[in-house]
XYZ file of C-alpha atoms in Angstrom:
505
model
C -78.445 -25.750 -77.877
C -81.479 -23.980 -78.419
C -81.390 -20.146 -79.362
C -82.701 -19.644 -76.428
C -80.635 -20.743 -74.426
C -77.751 -19.648 -76.842
C -79.036 -15.820 -75.978
C -79.147 -16.185 -72.350
C -76.067 -17.625 -72.035
C -74.514 -14.404 -74.013
C -76.700 -11.743 -73.031
C -75.842 -12.953 -69.386
C -71.437 -13.198 -70.056
C -72.323 -9.608 -72.203
C -73.813 -7.844 -69.856
C -71.448 -5.618 -66.718
C -72.047 -7.604 -63.353
C -72.679 -4.676 -61.142
C -72.316 -4.762 -57.075
C -73.539 -7.838 -55.689
C -75.494 -8.817 -58.771
C -73.015 -11.767 -59.558
C -70.428 -13.483 -58.431
C -67.530 -13.622 -60.325
C -68.768 -17.451 -63.168
C -72.457 -16.449 -61.826
C -74.834 -16.794 -63.706
C -78.711 -15.151 -63.576
C -81.145 -17.302 -62.653
C -84.483 -17.448 -64.652
C -86.323 -15.289 -62.414
C -83.766 -12.620 -62.421
C -81.716 -12.905 -59.731
C -77.654 -13.572 -59.598
C -77.026 -17.241 -59.007
C -72.899 -16.911 -58.146
C -72.265 -19.857 -58.971
C -69.087 -22.687 -57.855
C -66.228 -20.749 -56.066
C -63.269 -22.118 -54.440
C -61.996 -25.348 -55.775
C -65.663 -25.885 -57.075
C -65.095 -23.861 -59.839
C -63.463 -25.195 -62.858
C -65.896 -23.946 -66.244
C -63.754 -20.781 -67.257
C -60.328 -21.732 -65.021
C -60.940 -19.321 -62.411
C -60.761 -20.129 -58.658
C -61.345 -17.776 -55.778
C -60.387 -19.002 -52.615
C -63.348 -18.062 -49.635
C -62.452 -15.245 -47.334
C -61.299 -16.287 -43.718
C -64.153 -15.443 -41.447
C -62.901 -12.204 -39.333
C -61.186 -12.814 -35.668
C -63.582 -10.578 -33.252
C -62.061 -7.498 -31.840
C -61.222 -7.955 -28.024
C -61.241 -11.240 -27.490
C -58.064 -13.125 -27.580
C -57.670 -16.945 -28.883
C -57.979 -19.949 -26.928
C -54.762 -20.430 -28.075
C -52.962 -16.971 -27.050
C -54.216 -17.069 -23.818
C -52.842 -21.037 -22.551
C -49.643 -20.529 -23.662
C -49.526 -16.400 -21.785
C -50.423 -19.210 -18.772
C -47.818 -20.442 -19.685
C -45.376 -18.004 -19.492
C -46.474 -16.647 -16.840
C -46.063 -20.119 -15.193
C -42.566 -20.506 -16.077
C -41.145 -16.737 -14.851
C -43.390 -17.181 -11.689
C -40.763 -20.359 -10.938
C -37.625 -19.044 -12.505
C -38.935 -16.546 -9.913
C -39.281 -18.630 -7.330
C -36.180 -20.217 -7.310
C -33.660 -17.239 -7.898
C -35.576 -15.854 -4.450
C -34.706 -19.327 -3.332
C -30.700 -19.739 -4.177
C -30.640 -15.927 -2.884
C -32.567 -16.482 0.075
C -29.368 -17.810 1.965
C -27.232 -15.275 1.022
C -29.359 -12.787 2.538
C -30.187 -13.925 4.852
C -26.275 -13.371 5.825
C -26.614 -10.095 3.763
C -29.077 -8.068 6.840
C -26.913 -10.587 9.656
C -23.940 -9.138 8.872
C -23.252 -6.394 7.383
C -27.485 -4.993 7.269
C -27.847 -4.927 10.904
C -24.752 -4.578 12.168
C -24.644 -1.315 10.001
C -28.146 0.424 10.735
C -26.912 -0.644 15.087
C -24.063 1.193 14.324
C -26.238 4.598 13.261
C -28.585 3.746 16.706
C -25.315 3.697 19.125
C -23.310 6.283 17.501
C -26.456 8.466 19.140
C -26.195 6.808 22.943
C -24.049 8.091 25.171
C -20.865 6.668 27.264
C -23.968 3.352 28.229
C -25.844 3.847 26.102
C -29.016 4.565 27.622
C -28.534 8.604 27.657
C -29.259 10.290 24.204
C -26.257 12.210 22.827
C -28.210 13.301 19.080
C -24.150 14.104 17.626
C -21.608 14.456 20.113
C -19.817 11.698 19.685
C -20.128 12.465 15.219
C -18.555 16.360 17.575
C -16.388 14.267 19.199
C -14.329 12.900 16.522
C -13.312 16.170 14.665
C -12.674 17.447 18.668
C -10.854 14.666 20.373
C -6.047 15.091 20.139
C -6.926 11.705 18.804
C -9.337 11.331 16.573
C -7.968 14.018 14.644
C -4.434 12.284 14.472
C -5.640 8.765 13.412
C -7.690 10.485 10.373
C -4.770 12.302 9.906
C -2.692 9.390 9.786
C -5.681 8.192 7.267
C -5.211 10.260 4.425
C -1.486 10.301 4.262
C -2.452 6.418 4.201
C -4.806 6.958 1.285
C -2.563 9.216 -0.435
C 0.634 7.837 -0.670
C 0.485 3.503 -0.227
C -2.315 2.829 -2.875
C -0.062 5.730 -5.255
C 3.518 4.309 -4.228
C 2.026 -0.148 -4.969
C 0.498 0.799 -8.162
C 3.621 2.671 -9.152
C 5.969 -0.439 -8.168
C 3.996 -2.311 -9.539
C 3.251 -0.696 -12.392
C 7.534 -0.890 -12.692
C 7.786 -4.636 -11.875
C 4.883 -6.009 -14.899
C 6.709 -3.636 -17.445
C 10.282 -4.180 -16.300
C 10.114 -8.413 -15.539
C 8.681 -8.625 -19.682
C 11.624 -7.576 -20.863
C 13.769 -10.593 -18.904
C 14.651 -14.442 -18.930
C 14.158 -14.906 -14.801
C 10.551 -12.637 -15.180
C 8.788 -15.510 -13.920
C 11.257 -15.956 -10.635
C 11.088 -12.202 -9.769
C 7.812 -12.591 -9.989
C 6.791 -15.042 -7.721
C 9.577 -13.759 -5.504
C 7.979 -10.089 -5.411
C 4.825 -11.135 -4.901
C 5.132 -14.155 -2.081
C 5.315 -11.691 1.000
C 1.166 -11.611 0.225
C 1.294 -14.874 0.607
C 1.914 -13.602 4.886
C -0.100 -12.752 6.825
C -0.441 -8.843 7.994
C 0.197 -10.148 11.770
C 3.558 -12.365 11.059
C 4.735 -8.949 8.398
C 3.946 -6.403 11.934
C 6.842 -8.781 13.599
C 9.048 -8.931 10.785
C 8.898 -5.389 10.113
C 9.287 -4.372 13.920
C 12.247 -6.400 14.107
C 13.907 -4.927 10.796
C 12.969 -0.840 12.067
C 14.853 -2.119 15.803
C 17.060 0.980 17.098
C 20.157 -1.099 17.624
C 21.881 -1.989 14.360
C 23.130 -5.446 15.465
C 18.918 -6.070 15.774
C 17.326 -4.259 13.462
C 18.324 -4.930 9.308
C 17.645 -1.285 8.049
C 19.700 0.599 10.754
C 22.448 -1.637 9.934
C 22.290 -0.997 6.502
C 22.046 2.794 7.518
C 25.313 2.809 9.572
C 27.651 1.521 7.609
C 26.027 3.621 4.770
C 26.864 7.025 7.027
C 29.896 4.638 8.823
C 31.594 4.350 5.007
C 31.067 8.605 4.007
C 31.443 9.321 7.584
C 34.076 9.457 9.966
C 33.388 6.762 12.655
C 34.050 7.189 16.435
C 37.103 4.940 18.244
C 36.142 5.411 21.557
C 32.750 6.243 22.369
C 31.731 8.485 26.022
C 35.955 7.218 27.204
C 37.207 10.623 29.111
C 39.858 11.311 31.415
C 39.967 10.826 35.747
C 40.952 14.584 37.862
C 44.701 13.198 38.716
C 44.660 12.457 34.726
C 47.271 14.663 32.695
C 44.387 15.959 30.063
C 40.951 18.715 30.869
C 37.854 19.166 28.830
C 38.263 21.901 26.002
C 34.303 21.943 25.269
C 32.594 20.224 22.962
C 33.386 17.406 23.358
C 37.642 17.792 22.676
C 39.994 17.425 25.804
C 43.506 19.038 25.155
C 46.772 18.154 27.578
C 46.439 20.473 31.207
C 50.743 22.017 29.506
C 52.136 21.797 26.440
C 54.787 19.110 25.313
C 58.400 19.481 24.586
C 60.333 17.855 22.033
C 62.493 14.721 23.238
C 59.393 14.056 26.002
C 56.724 10.965 26.110
C 53.466 12.277 26.812
C 51.234 10.319 28.385
C 46.856 9.886 27.434
C 45.813 7.704 29.877
C 41.668 7.928 29.410
C 38.594 5.443 31.015
C 35.494 4.497 30.490
C 35.846 1.461 28.203
C 34.177 -0.493 28.055
C 36.374 -3.469 27.278
C 34.205 -5.109 24.941
C 34.289 -2.346 23.032
C 38.814 -2.193 22.775
C 40.047 -2.676 20.105
C 40.324 -6.254 19.109
C 44.045 -6.060 17.561
C 44.236 -3.302 20.801
C 47.891 -5.007 22.455
C 49.091 -4.469 25.992
C 50.343 -0.557 25.979
C 53.936 0.599 26.490
C 56.381 3.298 27.841
C 57.924 4.320 23.909
C 61.581 5.768 24.194
C 62.041 9.450 23.795
C 62.743 10.787 20.105
C 65.503 13.486 19.738
C 64.045 15.535 16.917
C 59.950 15.130 18.212
C 57.102 14.549 19.911
C 56.566 10.369 21.741
C 53.609 9.661 23.777
C 51.702 6.255 24.899
C 47.620 6.532 25.133
C 46.382 4.167 27.267
C 43.529 3.383 28.641
C 44.020 3.961 32.663
C 42.494 0.564 34.340
C 43.105 -3.059 35.745
C 41.232 -5.308 35.535
C 40.609 -6.628 39.650
C 41.915 -4.126 41.019
C 44.946 -2.649 40.946
C 48.239 -0.497 39.088
C 48.955 3.340 39.277
C 46.748 6.369 37.664
C 49.103 8.147 35.118
C 50.949 4.608 34.840
C 51.631 2.193 32.512
C 51.032 -1.549 34.506
C 51.458 -4.425 32.740
C 47.539 -5.390 32.304
C 46.704 -2.011 30.521
C 46.588 -1.876 27.237
C 47.082 0.824 24.668
C 43.920 2.544 22.275
C 44.540 2.382 19.490
C 43.699 4.769 16.522
C 43.483 7.043 18.933
C 43.340 10.132 16.889
C 45.610 12.974 18.780
C 46.280 16.754 17.277
C 48.910 19.818 18.776
C 47.273 23.064 18.128
C 49.541 25.756 18.510
C 48.497 29.300 18.507
C 44.795 28.202 17.968
C 46.154 26.314 14.630
C 46.394 22.304 14.232
C 50.103 22.045 13.826
C 50.415 17.930 13.617
C 48.067 15.302 13.444
C 49.116 11.967 14.794
C 47.240 8.567 15.597
C 47.904 5.846 18.034
C 49.083 2.711 17.265
C 48.244 -0.571 18.452
C 49.927 -0.072 21.609
C 48.440 2.954 22.029
C 52.406 5.050 21.182
C 52.595 8.175 19.315
C 55.318 10.004 17.113
C 54.662 14.102 15.985
C 57.420 15.775 14.287
C 59.034 18.884 16.233
C 56.849 21.628 14.806
C 54.691 20.078 17.999
C 57.329 21.551 20.649
C 55.655 23.641 23.073
C 52.029 22.579 21.243
C 48.903 21.673 23.608
C 48.167 17.857 21.978
C 44.106 17.854 21.105
C 42.159 14.261 21.107
C 39.393 15.899 19.521
C 35.271 15.127 20.239
C 35.284 12.846 16.827
C 36.432 9.829 19.726
C 34.776 10.414 22.250
C 31.128 11.139 20.840
C 28.264 7.985 20.531
C 28.431 5.720 18.218
C 25.690 6.591 15.480
C 23.304 4.383 15.717
C 21.073 5.424 13.066
C 17.695 6.336 12.375
C 15.214 6.561 15.442
C 12.399 4.498 13.248
C 9.877 3.897 14.748
C 10.224 7.138 16.789
C 6.980 10.006 16.229
C 8.543 11.399 12.777
C 9.296 8.754 10.915
C 6.875 6.074 11.890
C 4.369 5.635 10.237
C 5.979 6.602 7.322
C 8.637 3.221 8.573
C 4.493 0.898 8.025
C 3.820 2.384 5.429
C 7.358 0.981 3.820
C 5.951 -3.006 5.521
C 2.695 -1.746 3.429
C 3.673 -0.818 -0.027
C 5.911 -4.946 0.335
C 3.330 -6.596 0.963
C 0.660 -5.389 -1.655
C 3.191 -3.971 -4.206
C 3.404 -7.721 -6.019
C -0.420 -7.609 -6.062
C -0.231 -5.083 -8.182
C 2.357 -6.298 -10.013
C 0.301 -9.357 -11.269
C -3.236 -7.136 -12.105
C -1.281 -5.404 -13.866
C 0.830 -8.386 -15.519
C -2.495 -9.276 -17.081
C -3.770 -6.046 -18.065
C -0.496 -6.451 -19.630
C -0.875 -9.141 -21.975
C -3.290 -8.527 -23.553
C -1.571 -5.272 -24.738
C -2.310 -5.401 -28.999
C 1.514 -5.410 -29.535
C 1.101 -4.323 -33.120
C 0.409 -1.290 -31.308
C 4.032 -1.685 -29.532
C 5.799 -1.977 -32.935
C 4.454 0.644 -34.640
C 4.893 3.061 -32.153
C 9.080 1.760 -32.189
C 8.745 1.540 -35.753
C 7.853 5.410 -36.138
C 10.640 6.356 -34.126
C 9.509 6.150 -29.741
C 12.112 5.673 -27.777
C 11.163 2.932 -24.606
C 10.795 5.967 -22.300
C 7.483 7.821 -24.851
C 6.069 4.027 -25.724
C 5.982 3.063 -22.021
C 4.313 6.424 -20.639
C 1.921 7.670 -24.277
C 0.896 4.523 -25.369
C 1.410 1.725 -22.377
C -0.359 3.980 -19.972
C -2.566 4.421 -21.067
C -4.275 1.148 -22.027
C -4.034 0.327 -18.839
C -5.226 2.554 -17.416
C -9.279 0.594 -16.450
C -6.182 -1.731 -14.918
C -4.149 0.787 -12.607
C -7.468 2.402 -11.662
C -9.107 -1.173 -10.413
C -6.119 -1.323 -8.522
C -5.495 1.786 -7.242
C -9.307 1.610 -5.979
C -9.061 -1.725 -4.010
C -5.821 -0.880 -2.411
C -8.099 2.271 -0.833
C -10.131 1.174 0.740
C -8.229 -1.662 1.709
C -5.912 0.923 3.392
C -8.949 2.758 4.728
C -8.883 -0.594 7.156
C -5.497 -0.904 8.047
C -5.013 -2.003 12.194
C -2.862 -5.277 11.923
C 0.835 -3.593 10.492
C -0.042 -0.091 13.199
C -1.061 -2.051 16.710
C 1.890 -4.481 16.291
C 5.140 -2.211 14.515
C 4.074 0.697 15.910
C 5.265 0.471 20.122
C 4.292 1.639 23.144
C 5.549 4.715 23.392
C 5.249 5.733 19.309
C 1.788 4.539 19.135
C -0.551 8.119 19.048
C 1.712 9.010 16.561
C 1.196 6.879 13.828
C -2.505 6.127 14.748
C -5.058 5.408 12.743
C -8.781 5.519 12.504
C -9.238 1.609 12.712
C -6.978 1.511 15.013
C -8.565 4.641 17.028
C -12.309 2.282 16.859
C -10.618 -0.513 18.824
C -8.693 1.511 21.596
C -12.337 3.299 21.850
C -14.737 0.331 21.983
C -12.285 -1.888 23.872
C -9.349 -0.161 25.407
C -9.077 0.566 28.874
C -11.200 3.740 28.647
C -13.758 2.536 26.202
C -16.812 4.204 25.194
C -18.809 2.457 22.713
C -20.906 5.688 21.547
C -17.433 6.904 20.256
C -16.266 3.613 18.817
C -18.979 3.730 16.568
C -19.511 6.424 15.598
C -15.741 5.629 14.240
C -17.310 2.728 12.959
C -19.932 4.616 11.175
C -17.282 7.770 9.633
C -14.864 4.835 8.117
C -18.236 3.823 6.252
C -18.756 7.330 4.736
C -15.530 7.214 4.551
C -15.540 4.161 1.323
C -18.744 4.490 0.217
C -17.233 7.661 -1.997
C -14.486 5.273 -3.072
C -17.238 1.915 -3.982
C -19.350 3.432 -5.990
C -16.745 5.364 -7.933
C -15.472 1.492 -8.614
C -19.372 -0.199 -9.249
C -19.263 2.528 -11.488
C -16.515 2.075 -13.120
C -17.542 -1.368 -13.200
C -20.727 -0.379 -14.992
C -18.650 1.615 -17.184
C -16.565 -1.678 -18.511
C -19.077 -4.046 -19.386
C -21.739 -1.427 -21.059
C -18.021 -0.769 -23.394
C -17.862 -4.418 -24.471
C -21.095 -4.760 -24.837
C -20.467 -2.577 -27.467
């Protein structure tokens, strides 16, 4: 290298690079201009390597690749929307035809009169609160909404908790849930027979009469009575007394009629006249009636039977001094204290036989029908609550027991609070269901008590299709039922959304 070249090279290296004079590793040309030197991979003299910067993208002009990607995304989104719409269209058509259109038509029809030709405004809605039968239906619906879901849910909770602790819990659940397999029509027919007034046919009254007769004295010969020629007369209150006092050594005769042969005791034997007693009063009580005619009044005939079980009291100065009961042949004996007393047949011998409770009468028909509903739906509540109970964390229950809590405290303070969401589902479902109850009321309630058991769904049927049909009022009742169901549905939807949010967390 010549001295001149070395001097130029050294001078070029020592000079401080100015802005834009020369690039990194560059030299200065002989004419004074800067030589940027090699860049990128071509620079190898002094070990420096630089990257050529990419040209800046023009603002506001998307790249062709991004445009194609966005178009593809929009195309996929449109196809997904069309597919979803194609699947939803049949359901939306059915929903509109079966739900939306009937609701709209009912609202419109409720604003017209009976014939549907004249606009009535809100007159039909005024009728809902002025007509006595419709007000009864509204009142009964309130009773249904409060009582039926509460009782069914409570029984379901008790059954679900108790069946966890018995070996045959599955069989018990099956028996309790079985009524859900029966239609409302069949259940109504079953309970119409259960609530029959005749104890020989109605199970409810058969049980009730049996319990009543266990603790109360039953009548022996209902509606039995004496004839005017008999030595007995009415004493008031349904009792009968002898027309004259009885004496020791005499035979007291107490004939009666009005007892059907089928009502006579099965072990009653032919009546007989007893022998006089020297130190007491003897007598006979018999049915003074001979089949096929014949016989004499006040005389014991061969075919006449004794009134077994008839109760006799000897009354002297208004006080009972002796009592006796007629035997199978009608004979009885009183002690000497009965001398000079009047014999009285108490009214308990003759009062009408206890026939039980009038379950389908005006006062009890609604509770009776609610009982049949609970019988059907308690199994539904039990199954749902049992499913929720199976998912409870057992360590919490065991920890509470270890801490000294008894079973009632565990149930009240841990089990029930943890089951609150499930109990809410069951309660709301049953509330919506009872607002629409119709079958049970229509079938179980007899015609004489149907007005007292009336509910909105039944009144809707009667107002729309009965003998005095008024479609305007019927449509107004339908709209009222919809308005009553909507708040319950809103609560249920809000609860479901809240549960979903909590689950996502």
